[in-house]
Amino acid sequence: MRWGPLTALLLAALAAPAEAQAPVDWSEAEIRLVGQHGPWPPPPVRDPSNRISDTPAGIALGEYLFNDARLSGDGLMSCATCHQAGRDWSDGRARGKARADLDRRTPSLWNVGHSHWFGWTGAGDSLWAQSIRPILDPEEMGGSWARVARLLREDKDLACGYDRAFGTKPDSDDERLLVDAAKALAAFQATLVSPRTRFDAFRDALVAGDREAAARYGLPEQRGLKLFVGEGNCNACHFGPRFTNGEFGDIGIAFFVRPGEVDSGRLGGIAALVASPFNLLGRYNDDPSGTSARRTQHVRRLHSNFGEFRVPGLRQVGRSAAFMHNGGFATLEDVVRHYSEVSPDRLHSDGTPLVRPLGLSAQQSTDLVAFLRSLDADPPTRPAPPPLCP
Amino acid sequence: MRLLAVLFAFFFANAAWADCPLDLGRGTGLVIFSDHYMIAFRPDPLRIEVGEPFALLFNVCTKSGSAGELVSVDAHMPEHKHTMNYHPSIVSKGDGRFRAEGLVFHMAGHWEISIDVRAGEEIERLTHDYYIK
Ligand SMILES: [Cu+2]
């Protein structure tokens, strides 16, 4: 009896490295699933609801406005205060902070142009509508239409940048000028595309059948990826090249903001969307075909919307300071532990069996984290923008 | 193939349905039928992508030859126990033709499409299994 545990230990010691070294086999079906997470980068987006989307002059004006603190009520806060280029377009905090502490985490803006719902609850249906919210929100920048409009009219460079972007001089319609400023902000943000990663090199090699190139991707990463598209079923929601299907889910994250107060998630998001004069059904949508408004027109309120949050994309995820809408997890290890141990009682929806405790082994957990980290890469440093109107 | 054979046998045995136009503009779509209805439909665009809005074009025919109406279209994932996050709207194009707009399959896998039709008082539900990769 005394040698029992020792033998077990020895066996484990022998078995572990062998398992850790074994090459990973990829079936046709798995290769197809992995292929769905690329190619990367995607073609540039053109948003038909924004007439200056994907135009150089619109993008240039947007970058200036993004960094301009004069958009805020006290002249001290710009978009870049919270969405910092050097911090993957977020703020390095678990939850946002302005005048007041915010209840949700500041999302990174990488690849934001490819979304169709914006914010953690999809309260915005276009990137430009979403860019209006922080300007007017008294808890965030506390600005106003009049203030933004005056800035566009009176600042010589901005007025010139506006003229170049829109083909007319800023006029006296304050609300429209605010929307136009947001459309320029959107044009700029849509250019923020995350760099290619080690995962992308592997994905392309696997799809092309290039075994030599594929072998450069670590075995833990490969095993983690296999789990992600297989047993873990992570790709049911984290689907496609951005690792999100762009919709909403409930994975059992606490929704109490503070005792007695809940974040209703998507439920509140739909209410805000419907109430917004800036949604795609309103008069500021530049798309005469109406195609861009299809989701807004048909979106459906469901009981399960309560406590649902947007499925985040996972590119550059490991570079985040915290995870989930409320910044409730500090590390990727915590996130994976959550998926491994989540109690079904914590799921607020009516028993959708998409999230269940996976009961991962220590090695599986490390593998999954290794895979998630392979979705990160250092972005090239950004050059300072050229002058708006030299 | 088997479905097609059954369909043809059915077709010729039921002369009344021979008038039902199954062509939906880009070749014949999927065909489903019950004792009272025969419905041809196809997605627009033809290839449904996960997470991308699409429409369904319908031809609703009745065995009696009376006008059939498409009342509603919906879809859910039986294994995941959830519906679509969108509620399709229906536009009648006349002559038993309809267009359901605003569908989105937001996950890969098995979707059951339910199609409610009526030609009088009673609504009948026909279903079709769709697998999206
Ligand atoms: Cu599903």
mmCIF file of N, CA, C and O in Angstrom, chain A residues 294-344:
data_model
loop_
_atom_site.group_PDB
_atom_site.id
_atom_site.type_symbol
_atom_site.label_atom_id
_atom_site.label_comp_id
_atom_site.label_asym_id
_atom_site.label_seq_id
_atom_site.Cartn_x
_atom_site.Cartn_y
_atom_site.Cartn_z
ATOM 1 N N ARG A 294 -32.220 46.670 -41.095
ATOM 2 C CA ARG A 294 -32.987 45.429 -40.964
ATOM 3 C C ARG A 294 -32.985 44.851 -39.548
ATOM 4 O O ARG A 294 -33.993 44.407 -39.040
ATOM 5 N N ARG A 295 -31.815 44.865 -38.910
ATOM 6 C CA ARG A 295 -31.770 44.286 -37.560
ATOM 7 C C ARG A 295 -32.600 45.116 -36.578
ATOM 8 O O ARG A 295 -33.331 44.585 -35.750
ATOM 9 N N THR A 296 -32.445 46.434 -36.666
ATOM 10 C CA THR A 296 -33.162 47.319 -35.758
ATOM 11 C C THR A 296 -34.669 47.157 -35.921
ATOM 12 O O THR A 296 -35.426 47.134 -34.947
ATOM 13 N N GLN A 297 -35.077 47.021 -37.178
ATOM 14 C CA GLN A 297 -36.491 46.892 -37.471
ATOM 15 C C GLN A 297 -37.072 45.592 -36.924
ATOM 16 O O GLN A 297 -38.223 45.555 -36.514
ATOM 17 N N HIS A 298 -36.274 44.546 -36.910
ATOM 18 C CA HIS A 298 -36.818 43.229 -36.572
ATOM 19 C C HIS A 298 -36.395 42.714 -35.199
ATOM 20 O O HIS A 298 -36.767 41.612 -34.822
ATOM 21 N N VAL A 299 -35.602 43.486 -34.478
ATOM 22 C CA VAL A 299 -35.092 42.968 -33.205
ATOM 23 C C VAL A 299 -36.260 42.617 -32.287
ATOM 24 O O VAL A 299 -37.308 43.271 -32.298
ATOM 25 N N ARG A 300 -36.084 41.572 -31.490
ATOM 26 C CA ARG A 300 -37.198 40.999 -30.756
ATOM 27 C C ARG A 300 -36.886 41.015 -29.277
ATOM 28 O O ARG A 300 -35.776 40.695 -28.877
ATOM 29 N N ARG A 301 -37.853 41.415 -28.495
ATOM 30 C CA ARG A 301 -37.676 41.364 -27.035
ATOM 31 C C ARG A 301 -37.974 39.966 -26.556
ATOM 32 O O ARG A 301 -39.016 39.409 -26.885
ATOM 33 N N LEU A 302 -37.075 39.406 -25.765
ATOM 34 C CA LEU A 302 -37.264 38.044 -25.259
ATOM 35 C C LEU A 302 -37.073 38.064 -23.747
ATOM 36 O O LEU A 302 -36.323 38.879 -23.217
ATOM 37 N N HIS A 303 -37.760 37.170 -23.046
ATOM 38 C CA HIS A 303 -37.553 37.069 -21.600
ATOM 39 C C HIS A 303 -36.079 36.852 -21.276
ATOM 40 O O HIS A 303 -35.549 37.365 -20.307
ATOM 41 N N SER A 304 -35.435 36.069 -22.145
ATOM 42 C CA SER A 304 -34.042 35.711 -21.882
ATOM 43 C C SER A 304 -33.098 36.894 -22.043
ATOM 44 O O SER A 304 -31.922 36.787 -21.691
ATOM 45 N N ASN A 305 -33.573 38.046 -22.542
ATOM 46 C CA ASN A 305 -32.693 39.203 -22.694
ATOM 47 C C ASN A 305 -32.199 39.726 -21.346
ATOM 48 O O ASN A 305 -31.156 40.373 -21.257
ATOM 49 N N PHE A 306 -32.974 39.461 -20.303
ATOM 50 C CA PHE A 306 -32.579 39.933 -18.979
ATOM 51 C C PHE A 306 -31.266 39.263 -18.562
ATOM 52 O O PHE A 306 -31.180 38.039 -18.502
ATOM 53 N N GLY A 307 -30.254 40.077 -18.268
ATOM 54 C CA GLY A 307 -28.970 39.513 -17.843
ATOM 55 C C GLY A 307 -28.097 39.012 -18.978
ATOM 56 O O GLY A 307 -27.056 38.408 -18.727
ATOM 57 N N GLU A 308 -28.500 39.293 -20.218
ATOM 58 C CA GLU A 308 -27.621 38.946 -21.349
ATOM 59 C C GLU A 308 -26.712 40.132 -21.666
ATOM 60 O O GLU A 308 -27.139 41.289 -21.589
ATOM 61 N N PHE A 309 -25.475 39.819 -22.083
ATOM 62 C CA PHE A 309 -24.543 40.853 -22.511
ATOM 63 C C PHE A 309 -23.946 40.452 -23.845
ATOM 64 O O PHE A 309 -24.015 39.279 -24.231
ATOM 65 N N ARG A 310 -23.377 41.434 -24.538
ATOM 66 C CA ARG A 310 -22.867 41.129 -25.868
ATOM 67 C C ARG A 310 -21.691 40.155 -25.785
ATOM 68 O O ARG A 310 -20.841 40.259 -24.892
ATOM 69 N N VAL A 311 -21.665 39.217 -26.705
ATOM 70 C CA VAL A 311 -20.550 38.275 -26.783
ATOM 71 C C VAL A 311 -19.325 39.063 -27.244
ATOM 72 O O VAL A 311 -19.303 39.591 -28.351
ATOM 73 N N PRO A 312 -18.295 39.193 -26.387
ATOM 74 C CA PRO A 312 -17.144 39.997 -26.798
ATOM 75 C C PRO A 312 -16.298 39.248 -27.822
ATOM 76 O O PRO A 312 -16.185 38.027 -27.758
ATOM 77 N N GLY A 313 -15.718 39.990 -28.761
ATOM 78 C CA GLY A 313 -14.710 39.398 -29.634
ATOM 79 C C GLY A 313 -13.497 39.041 -28.795
ATOM 80 O O GLY A 313 -13.292 39.607 -27.723
ATOM 81 N N LEU A 314 -12.676 38.068 -29.259
ATOM 82 C CA LEU A 314 -11.566 37.637 -28.406
ATOM 83 C C LEU A 314 -10.192 38.030 -28.948
ATOM 84 O O LEU A 314 -9.176 37.697 -28.341
ATOM 85 N N ARG A 315 -10.141 38.758 -30.067
ATOM 86 C CA ARG A 315 -8.826 39.217 -30.526
ATOM 87 C C ARG A 315 -8.297 40.275 -29.558
ATOM 88 O O ARG A 315 -9.027 41.138 -29.122
ATOM 89 N N GLN A 316 -7.038 40.151 -29.187
ATOM 90 C CA GLN A 316 -6.359 41.030 -28.217
ATOM 91 C C GLN A 316 -6.953 40.888 -26.812
ATOM 92 O O GLN A 316 -6.708 41.730 -25.955
ATOM 93 N N VAL A 317 -7.698 39.818 -26.567
ATOM 94 C CA VAL A 317 -8.408 39.713 -25.285
ATOM 95 C C VAL A 317 -7.449 39.665 -24.097
ATOM 96 O O VAL A 317 -7.695 40.272 -23.059
ATOM 97 N N GLY A 318 -6.338 38.969 -24.249
ATOM 98 C CA GLY A 318 -5.414 38.794 -23.124
ATOM 99 C C GLY A 318 -4.743 40.088 -22.704
ATOM 100 O O GLY A 318 -4.142 40.171 -21.633
ATOM 101 N N ARG A 319 -4.812 41.116 -23.534
ATOM 102 C CA ARG A 319 -4.167 42.393 -23.217
ATOM 103 C C ARG A 319 -5.068 43.284 -22.375
ATOM 104 O O ARG A 319 -4.686 44.379 -21.982
ATOM 105 N N SER A 320 -6.281 42.797 -22.108
ATOM 106 C CA SER A 320 -7.232 43.587 -21.336
ATOM 107 C C SER A 320 -6.858 43.580 -19.847
ATOM 108 O O SER A 320 -6.246 42.637 -19.359
ATOM 109 N N ALA A 321 -7.244 44.654 -19.151
ATOM 110 C CA ALA A 321 -6.916 44.749 -17.726
ATOM 111 C C ALA A 321 -7.857 43.902 -16.885
ATOM 112 O O ALA A 321 -7.554 43.537 -15.758
ATOM 113 N N ALA A 322 -9.034 43.617 -17.414
ATOM 114 C CA ALA A 322 -10.029 42.837 -16.681
ATOM 115 C C ALA A 322 -11.021 42.302 -17.705
ATOM 116 O O ALA A 322 -10.992 42.703 -18.868
ATOM 117 N N PHE A 323 -11.890 41.416 -17.255
ATOM 118 C CA PHE A 323 -12.756 40.722 -18.196
ATOM 119 C C PHE A 323 -14.221 40.811 -17.786
ATOM 120 O O PHE A 323 -14.541 41.018 -16.624
ATOM 121 N N MET A 324 -15.071 40.645 -18.771
ATOM 122 C CA MET A 324 -16.536 40.686 -18.658
ATOM 123 C C MET A 324 -17.039 42.136 -18.589
ATOM 124 O O MET A 324 -16.273 43.064 -18.384
ATOM 125 N N HIS A 325 -18.358 42.290 -18.729
ATOM 126 C CA HIS A 325 -18.938 43.634 -18.819
ATOM 127 C C HIS A 325 -18.674 44.449 -17.558
ATOM 128 O O HIS A 325 -18.606 45.664 -17.594
ATOM 129 N N ASN A 326 -18.541 43.742 -16.443
ATOM 130 C CA ASN A 326 -18.349 44.437 -15.172
ATOM 131 C C ASN A 326 -16.910 44.347 -14.677
ATOM 132 O O ASN A 326 -16.639 44.669 -13.528
ATOM 133 N N GLY A 327 -16.012 43.879 -15.523
ATOM 134 C CA GLY A 327 -14.615 43.749 -15.100
ATOM 135 C C GLY A 327 -14.453 42.809 -13.919
ATOM 136 O O GLY A 327 -13.489 42.919 -13.159
ATOM 137 N N GLY A 328 -15.376 41.869 -13.788
ATOM 138 C CA GLY A 328 -15.417 41.012 -12.600
ATOM 139 C C GLY A 328 -14.287 39.989 -12.481
ATOM 140 O O GLY A 328 -14.063 39.458 -11.399
ATOM 141 N N PHE A 329 -13.598 39.705 -13.574
ATOM 142 C CA PHE A 329 -12.474 38.766 -13.514
ATOM 143 C C PHE A 329 -11.189 39.492 -13.856
ATOM 144 O O PHE A 329 -11.148 40.287 -14.790
ATOM 145 N N ALA A 330 -10.126 39.171 -13.104
ATOM 146 C CA ALA A 330 -8.873 39.885 -13.302
ATOM 147 C C ALA A 330 -7.965 39.206 -14.322
ATOM 148 O O ALA A 330 -7.123 39.864 -14.933
ATOM 149 N N THR A 331 -8.089 37.896 -14.490
ATOM 150 C CA THR A 331 -7.158 37.183 -15.375
ATOM 151 C C THR A 331 -7.917 36.209 -16.290
ATOM 152 O O THR A 331 -9.047 35.823 -16.004
ATOM 153 N N LEU A 332 -7.243 35.807 -17.363
ATOM 154 C CA LEU A 332 -7.838 34.811 -18.258
ATOM 155 C C LEU A 332 -8.008 33.480 -17.535
ATOM 156 O O LEU A 332 -8.932 32.718 -17.820
ATOM 157 N N GLU A 333 -7.103 33.212 -16.588
ATOM 158 C CA GLU A 333 -7.232 31.982 -15.800
ATOM 159 C C GLU A 333 -8.571 31.995 -15.044
ATOM 160 O O GLU A 333 -9.256 30.974 -14.965
ATOM 161 N N ASP A 334 -8.936 33.161 -14.507
ATOM 162 C CA ASP A 334 -10.226 33.269 -13.806
ATOM 163 C C ASP A 334 -11.392 33.005 -14.765
ATOM 164 O O ASP A 334 -12.379 32.372 -14.399
ATOM 165 N N VAL A 335 -11.262 33.530 -15.986
ATOM 166 C CA VAL A 335 -12.334 33.341 -16.971
ATOM 167 C C VAL A 335 -12.502 31.854 -17.263
ATOM 168 O O VAL A 335 -13.613 31.316 -17.252
ATOM 169 N N VAL A 336 -11.379 31.174 -17.510
ATOM 170 C CA VAL A 336 -11.456 29.749 -17.849
ATOM 171 C C VAL A 336 -11.974 28.952 -16.651
ATOM 172 O O VAL A 336 -12.771 28.021 -16.815
ATOM 173 N N ARG A 337 -11.589 29.341 -15.444
ATOM 174 C CA ARG A 337 -12.112 28.655 -14.258
ATOM 175 C C ARG A 337 -13.636 28.829 -14.192
ATOM 176 O O ARG A 337 -14.356 27.902 -13.862
ATOM 177 N N HIS A 338 -14.097 30.018 -14.556
ATOM 178 C CA HIS A 338 -15.543 30.248 -14.564
ATOM 179 C C HIS A 338 -16.238 29.249 -15.493
ATOM 180 O O HIS A 338 -17.209 28.604 -15.115
ATOM 181 N N TYR A 339 -15.742 29.132 -16.726
ATOM 182 C CA TYR A 339 -16.379 28.206 -17.673
ATOM 183 C C TYR A 339 -16.231 26.756 -17.205
ATOM 184 O O TYR A 339 -17.050 25.910 -17.536
ATOM 185 N N SER A 340 -15.199 26.481 -16.451
ATOM 186 C CA SER A 340 -14.997 25.106 -15.976
ATOM 187 C C SER A 340 -15.939 24.762 -14.828
ATOM 188 O O SER A 340 -16.393 23.633 -14.710
ATOM 189 N N GLU A 341 -16.235 25.782 -13.997
ATOM 190 C CA GLU A 341 -16.951 25.482 -12.751
ATOM 191 C C GLU A 341 -18.324 26.118 -12.631
ATOM 192 O O GLU A 341 -19.003 25.917 -11.629
ATOM 193 N N VAL A 342 -18.741 26.912 -13.630
ATOM 194 C CA VAL A 342 -19.976 27.691 -13.489
ATOM 195 C C VAL A 342 -21.132 26.815 -13.008
ATOM 196 O O VAL A 342 -21.350 25.708 -13.508
ATOM 197 N N SER A 343 -21.837 27.324 -12.015
ATOM 198 C CA SER A 343 -22.959 26.560 -11.503
ATOM 199 C C SER A 343 -24.175 26.847 -12.369
ATOM 200 O O SER A 343 -24.491 28.003 -12.629
ATOM 201 N N PRO A 344 -24.851 25.803 -12.829
ATOM 202 C CA PRO A 344 -26.027 26.014 -13.683
ATOM 203 C C PRO A 344 -27.063 26.923 -13.008
ATOM 204 O O PRO A 344 -27.812 27.612 -13.700
#
